[in-house]
Amino acid sequence: MKTGFCKRLPIRHGVFLVHGEEPALNGLQARLSGLVDPQRIVMPTIDQTFELTDTARGRSHPPQRPASTGRRSQHLDWHNDVSKLILDINDALTASTDERSRGVLIRRLRRALEENPPAP
């Protein structure tokens, strides 16, 4: 953590942690707390907005859209499912003992896709 980030110290206003899953964000927050005042580390909730100024982190505003709960999302969407599927396919292909078994697996996957085409 003592690379480019330290060149930006001291943090005067705040650090926003906005990208990543909650366990990773919590880990990063813990690592940063030794370098940055924990009060200056912000992990906004979904739809939460902030008014940023040149002198302070700014005020927090409640979410504008009432459909959101304001909590972090724990829902895994289809992108997560596809990523997991691709990793599983790669693992299965890597674990295959030879080219023939890899070819069989690939043909079976193609057949499954052909038998279930996406709806228009």
mmCIF file of C-alpha atoms in Angstrom:
data_model
loop_
_atom_site.group_PDB
_atom_site.id
_atom_site.type_symbol
_atom_site.label_atom_id
_atom_site.label_comp_id
_atom_site.label_asym_id
_atom_site.label_seq_id
_atom_site.Cartn_x
_atom_site.Cartn_y
_atom_site.Cartn_z
ATOM 1 C CA MET A 1 0.000 0.000 0.000
ATOM 2 C CA LYS A 2 3.029 2.279 0.104
ATOM 3 C CA THR A 3 3.098 3.044 -3.594
ATOM 4 C CA GLY A 4 1.310 5.839 -5.447
ATOM 5 C CA PHE A 5 -1.327 6.187 -2.761
ATOM 6 C CA CYS A 6 1.184 7.503 -0.205
ATOM 7 C CA LYS A 7 2.143 10.288 -2.603
ATOM 8 C CA ARG A 8 -1.409 11.590 -2.162
ATOM 9 C CA LEU A 9 -1.215 11.794 1.640
ATOM 10 C CA PRO A 10 -2.401 13.431 3.744
ATOM 11 C CA ILE A 11 -6.022 12.991 2.758
ATOM 12 C CA ARG A 12 -7.726 16.224 3.700
ATOM 13 C CA HIS A 13 -11.326 15.521 2.791
ATOM 14 C CA GLY A 14 -12.135 11.888 2.201
ATOM 15 C CA VAL A 15 -11.678 8.683 0.278
ATOM 16 C CA PHE A 16 -14.667 7.061 -1.412
ATOM 17 C CA LEU A 17 -14.590 3.282 -1.781
ATOM 18 C CA VAL A 18 -17.164 2.596 -4.452
ATOM 19 C CA HIS A 19 -16.103 -0.340 -6.588
ATOM 20 C CA GLY A 20 -16.012 -3.936 -5.448
ATOM 21 C CA GLU A 21 -17.893 -6.432 -3.368
ATOM 22 C CA GLU A 22 -18.472 -5.695 0.298
ATOM 23 C CA PRO A 23 -15.824 -8.071 1.747
ATOM 24 C CA ALA A 24 -13.164 -6.565 -0.531
ATOM 25 C CA LEU A 25 -14.259 -3.014 0.309
ATOM 26 C CA ASN A 26 -14.140 -3.800 4.029
ATOM 27 C CA GLY A 27 -10.634 -5.222 3.623
ATOM 28 C CA LEU A 28 -9.470 -2.139 1.755
ATOM 29 C CA GLN A 29 -11.068 0.087 4.379
ATOM 30 C CA ALA A 30 -9.170 -1.784 7.107
ATOM 31 C CA ARG A 31 -5.860 -1.410 5.232
ATOM 32 C CA LEU A 32 -6.441 2.284 4.625
ATOM 33 C CA SER A 33 -7.403 3.012 8.227
ATOM 34 C CA GLY A 34 -3.723 2.917 9.186
ATOM 35 C CA LEU A 35 -2.967 5.649 6.654
ATOM 36 C CA VAL A 36 -6.181 7.659 6.584
ATOM 37 C CA ASP A 37 -8.430 8.797 9.421
ATOM 38 C CA PRO A 38 -11.246 6.193 9.400
ATOM 39 C CA GLN A 39 -13.767 9.063 9.593
ATOM 40 C CA ARG A 40 -12.553 10.153 6.153
ATOM 41 C CA ILE A 41 -13.199 6.772 4.511
ATOM 42 C CA VAL A 42 -16.640 6.654 2.910
ATOM 43 C CA MET A 43 -18.420 3.606 1.491
ATOM 44 C CA PRO A 44 -21.620 5.037 -0.019
ATOM 45 C CA THR A 45 -24.753 2.947 -0.251
ATOM 46 C CA ILE A 46 -26.611 2.424 -3.499
ATOM 47 C CA ASP A 47 -28.207 5.620 -4.808
ATOM 48 C CA GLN A 48 -26.642 7.731 -2.041
ATOM 49 C CA THR A 49 -25.288 11.025 -3.349
ATOM 50 C CA PHE A 50 -22.821 13.527 -1.935
ATOM 51 C CA GLU A 51 -22.313 17.200 -2.491
ATOM 52 C CA LEU A 52 -18.578 17.627 -3.043
ATOM 53 C CA THR A 53 -16.818 20.912 -2.437
ATOM 54 C CA ASP A 54 -13.213 22.035 -2.616
ATOM 55 C CA THR A 55 -13.035 22.344 1.180
ATOM 56 C CA ALA A 56 -14.828 19.234 2.435
ATOM 57 C CA ARG A 57 -16.254 15.871 1.565
ATOM 58 C CA GLY A 58 -19.674 17.461 1.393
ATOM 59 C CA ARG A 59 -23.059 16.563 2.662
ATOM 60 C CA SER A 60 -24.675 13.214 2.175
ATOM 61 C CA HIS A 61 -28.060 13.179 0.534
ATOM 62 C CA PRO A 62 -30.618 10.408 0.851
ATOM 63 C CA PRO A 63 -31.216 8.280 -2.231
ATOM 64 C CA GLN A 64 -33.333 10.056 -4.850
ATOM 65 C CA ARG A 65 -35.102 6.943 -6.079
ATOM 66 C CA PRO A 66 -37.389 5.364 -3.497
ATOM 67 C CA ALA A 67 -37.165 1.947 -5.180
ATOM 68 C CA SER A 68 -33.744 1.350 -3.632
ATOM 69 C CA THR A 69 -33.362 0.335 0.003
ATOM 70 C CA GLY A 70 -30.215 2.434 0.439
ATOM 71 C CA ARG A 71 -28.296 -0.653 1.548
ATOM 72 C CA ARG A 72 -25.450 -2.296 -0.297
ATOM 73 C CA SER A 73 -26.561 -4.751 -2.922
ATOM 74 C CA GLN A 74 -26.091 -8.395 -2.001
ATOM 75 C CA HIS A 75 -27.818 -9.611 -5.143
ATOM 76 C CA LEU A 76 -25.713 -11.408 -7.715
ATOM 77 C CA ASP A 77 -27.040 -10.695 -11.197
ATOM 78 C CA TRP A 78 -26.647 -12.608 -14.453
ATOM 79 C CA HIS A 79 -23.204 -11.097 -15.041
ATOM 80 C CA ASN A 80 -21.978 -12.865 -11.912
ATOM 81 C CA ASP A 81 -23.631 -16.093 -13.077
ATOM 82 C CA VAL A 82 -21.948 -15.867 -16.494
ATOM 83 C CA SER A 83 -18.551 -15.164 -14.951
ATOM 84 C CA LYS A 84 -18.915 -18.174 -12.661
ATOM 85 C CA LEU A 85 -20.036 -20.344 -15.586
ATOM 86 C CA ILE A 86 -17.030 -19.315 -17.687
ATOM 87 C CA LEU A 87 -14.676 -20.087 -14.802
ATOM 88 C CA ASP A 88 -16.361 -23.475 -14.296
ATOM 89 C CA ILE A 89 -16.053 -24.276 -18.011
ATOM 90 C CA ASN A 90 -12.387 -23.298 -17.959
ATOM 91 C CA ASP A 91 -11.783 -25.482 -14.890
ATOM 92 C CA ALA A 92 -13.534 -28.437 -16.537
ATOM 93 C CA LEU A 93 -11.525 -28.021 -19.740
ATOM 94 C CA THR A 94 -8.262 -27.687 -17.818
ATOM 95 C CA ALA A 95 -9.069 -30.780 -15.750
ATOM 96 C CA SER A 96 -9.822 -32.835 -18.873
ATOM 97 C CA THR A 97 -7.108 -35.368 -19.472
ATOM 98 C CA ASP A 98 -6.763 -34.986 -23.245
ATOM 99 C CA GLU A 99 -7.879 -33.117 -26.369
ATOM 100 C CA ARG A 100 -10.596 -35.661 -27.106
ATOM 101 C CA SER A 101 -12.351 -35.184 -23.760
ATOM 102 C CA ARG A 102 -12.067 -31.394 -24.120
ATOM 103 C CA GLY A 103 -13.649 -31.656 -27.574
ATOM 104 C CA VAL A 104 -16.523 -33.745 -26.190
ATOM 105 C CA LEU A 105 -17.196 -31.159 -23.496
ATOM 106 C CA ILE A 106 -17.128 -28.288 -25.990
ATOM 107 C CA ARG A 107 -19.532 -30.112 -28.346
ATOM 108 C CA ARG A 108 -21.917 -30.819 -25.461
ATOM 109 C CA LEU A 109 -21.903 -27.154 -24.473
ATOM 110 C CA ARG A 110 -22.537 -26.065 -28.075
ATOM 111 C CA ARG A 111 -25.404 -28.541 -28.386
ATOM 112 C CA ALA A 112 -26.981 -27.217 -25.181
ATOM 113 C CA LEU A 113 -26.814 -23.684 -26.570
ATOM 114 C CA GLU A 114 -28.319 -24.761 -29.922
ATOM 115 C CA GLU A 115 -31.160 -26.626 -28.196
ATOM 116 C CA ASN A 116 -32.054 -23.557 -26.107
ATOM 117 C CA PRO A 117 -31.709 -20.511 -28.369
ATOM 118 C CA PRO A 118 -32.290 -17.105 -26.761
ATOM 119 C CA ALA A 119 -35.745 -15.600 -27.136
ATOM 120 C CA PRO A 120 -35.971 -12.742 -29.665
#
